PDB file of C-alpha atoms in Angstrom:
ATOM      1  CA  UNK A1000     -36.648 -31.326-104.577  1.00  0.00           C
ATOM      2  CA  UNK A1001     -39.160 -32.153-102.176  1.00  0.00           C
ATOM      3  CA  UNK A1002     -39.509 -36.334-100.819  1.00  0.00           C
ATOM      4  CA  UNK A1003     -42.024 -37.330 -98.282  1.00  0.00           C
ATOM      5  CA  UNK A1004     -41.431 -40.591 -96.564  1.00  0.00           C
ATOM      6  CA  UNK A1005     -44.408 -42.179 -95.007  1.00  0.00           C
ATOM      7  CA  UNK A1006     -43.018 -44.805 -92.650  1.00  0.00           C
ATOM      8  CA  UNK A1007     -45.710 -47.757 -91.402  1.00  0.00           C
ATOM      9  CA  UNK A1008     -46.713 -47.497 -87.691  1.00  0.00           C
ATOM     10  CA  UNK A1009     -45.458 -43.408 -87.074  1.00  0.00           C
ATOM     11  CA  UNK A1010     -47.507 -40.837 -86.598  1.00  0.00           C
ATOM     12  CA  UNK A1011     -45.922 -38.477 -89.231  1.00  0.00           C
ATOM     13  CA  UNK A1012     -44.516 -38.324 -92.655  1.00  0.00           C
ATOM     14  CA  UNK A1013     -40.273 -38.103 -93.090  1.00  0.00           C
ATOM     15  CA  UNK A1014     -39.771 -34.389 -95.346  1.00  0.00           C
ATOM     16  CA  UNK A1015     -36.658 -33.400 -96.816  1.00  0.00           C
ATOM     17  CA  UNK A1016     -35.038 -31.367 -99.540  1.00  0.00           C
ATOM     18  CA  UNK A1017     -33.001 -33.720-101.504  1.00  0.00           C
ATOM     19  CA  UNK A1018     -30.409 -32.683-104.188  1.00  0.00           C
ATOM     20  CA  UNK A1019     -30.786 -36.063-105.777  1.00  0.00           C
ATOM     21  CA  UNK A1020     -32.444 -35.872-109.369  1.00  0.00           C
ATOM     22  CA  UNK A1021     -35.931 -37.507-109.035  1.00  0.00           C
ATOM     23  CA  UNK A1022     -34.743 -40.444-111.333  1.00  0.00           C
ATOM     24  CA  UNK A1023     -32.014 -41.532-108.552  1.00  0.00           C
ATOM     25  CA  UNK A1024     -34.695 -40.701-105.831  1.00  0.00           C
ATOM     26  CA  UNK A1025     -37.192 -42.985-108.038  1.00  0.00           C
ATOM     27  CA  UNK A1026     -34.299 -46.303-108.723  1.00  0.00           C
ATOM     28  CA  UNK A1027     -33.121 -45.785-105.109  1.00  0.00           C
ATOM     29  CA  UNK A1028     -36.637 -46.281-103.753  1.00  0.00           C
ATOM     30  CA  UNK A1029     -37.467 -49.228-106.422  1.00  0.00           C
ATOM     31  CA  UNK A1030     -34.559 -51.181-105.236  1.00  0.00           C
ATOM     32  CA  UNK A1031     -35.279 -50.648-101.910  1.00  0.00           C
ATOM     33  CA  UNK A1032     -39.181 -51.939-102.253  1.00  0.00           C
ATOM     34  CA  UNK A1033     -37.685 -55.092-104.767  1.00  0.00           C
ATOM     35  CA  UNK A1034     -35.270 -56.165-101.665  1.00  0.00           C
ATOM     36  CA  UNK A1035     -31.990 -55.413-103.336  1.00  0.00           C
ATOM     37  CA  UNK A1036     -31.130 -52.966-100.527  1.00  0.00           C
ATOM     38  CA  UNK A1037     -32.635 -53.457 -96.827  1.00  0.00           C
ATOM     39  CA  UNK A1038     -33.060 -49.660 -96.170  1.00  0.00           C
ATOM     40  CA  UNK A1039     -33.846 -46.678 -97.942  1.00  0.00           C
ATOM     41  CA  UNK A1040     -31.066 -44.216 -97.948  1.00  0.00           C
ATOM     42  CA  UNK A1041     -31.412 -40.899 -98.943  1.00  0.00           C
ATOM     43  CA  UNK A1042     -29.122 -37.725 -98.457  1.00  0.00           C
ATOM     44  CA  UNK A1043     -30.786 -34.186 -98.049  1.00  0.00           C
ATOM     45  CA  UNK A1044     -29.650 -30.536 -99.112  1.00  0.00           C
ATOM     46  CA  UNK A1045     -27.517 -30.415 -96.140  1.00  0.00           C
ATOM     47  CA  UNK A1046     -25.901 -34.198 -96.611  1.00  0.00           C
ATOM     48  CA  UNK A1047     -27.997 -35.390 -93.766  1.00  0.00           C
ATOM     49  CA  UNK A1048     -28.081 -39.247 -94.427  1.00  0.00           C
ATOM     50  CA  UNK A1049     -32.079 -40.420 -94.257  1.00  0.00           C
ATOM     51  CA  UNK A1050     -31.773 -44.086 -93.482  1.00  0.00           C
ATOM     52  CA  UNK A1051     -35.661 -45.828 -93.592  1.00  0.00           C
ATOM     53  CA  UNK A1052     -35.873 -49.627 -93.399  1.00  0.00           C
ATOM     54  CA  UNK A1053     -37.208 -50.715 -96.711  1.00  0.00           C
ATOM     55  CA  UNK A1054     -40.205 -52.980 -95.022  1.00  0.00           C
ATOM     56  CA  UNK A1055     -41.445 -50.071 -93.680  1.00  0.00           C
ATOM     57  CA  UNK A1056     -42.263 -48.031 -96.348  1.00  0.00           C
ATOM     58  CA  UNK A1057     -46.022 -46.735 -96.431  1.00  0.00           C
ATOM     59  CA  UNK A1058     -44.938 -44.386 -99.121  1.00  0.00           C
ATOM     60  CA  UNK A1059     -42.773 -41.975-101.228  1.00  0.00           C
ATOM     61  CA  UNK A1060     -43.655 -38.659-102.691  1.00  0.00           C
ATOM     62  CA  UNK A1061     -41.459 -37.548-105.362  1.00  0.00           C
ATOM     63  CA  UNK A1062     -41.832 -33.369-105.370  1.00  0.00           C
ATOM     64  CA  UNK A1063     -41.314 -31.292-108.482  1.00  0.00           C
ATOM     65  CA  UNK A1064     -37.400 -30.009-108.522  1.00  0.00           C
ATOM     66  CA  UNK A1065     -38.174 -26.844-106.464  1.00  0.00           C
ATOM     67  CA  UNK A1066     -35.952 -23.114-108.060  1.00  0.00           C
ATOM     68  CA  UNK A1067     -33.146 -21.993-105.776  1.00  0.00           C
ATOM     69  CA  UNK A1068     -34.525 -19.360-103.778  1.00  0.00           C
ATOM     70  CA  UNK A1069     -32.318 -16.217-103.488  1.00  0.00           C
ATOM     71  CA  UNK A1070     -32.761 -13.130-101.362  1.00  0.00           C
ATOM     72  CA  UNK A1071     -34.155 -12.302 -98.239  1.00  0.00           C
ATOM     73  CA  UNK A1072     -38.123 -11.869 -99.470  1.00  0.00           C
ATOM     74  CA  UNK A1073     -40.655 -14.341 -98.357  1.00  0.00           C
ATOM     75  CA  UNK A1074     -42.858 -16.630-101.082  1.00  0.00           C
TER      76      UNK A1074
END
């Protein structure tokens, strides 16, 4: 699924495909903005760690679960 990450004082948005249901992506980012954890940490498709500090945080957009594309045709 797609997450978008806007981050306070940069110019552009954080995007990444994450393999993380969007419940974990949703508790991960709620204990992040309560102060339990100082940064946000997120792992993409590729297991890329994302690590945001957690004061940061402008935003999060959670992305519908996106299919698995297969093949070699374009969308």
């Amino acid at each position: 699924m797609e997450v978008k990450i806007g981050v306070q004082h940069a110019p552009r948005e954080i995007v990444l495909e994450s393999g993380q249901s969007a419940e974990e992506v949703e508790r991960v980012v709620a204990e992040a903005l309560a102060g339990k954890a100082q940064l946000l940490s997120l792992v993409d498709e590729h297991g890329r760690k994302v690590l945001v500090p957690a004061d940061r945080l402008a935003y999060v957009e959670i992305g519908e679960p996106s299919p698995r594309k297969v093949g070699f045709g374009t969308l």
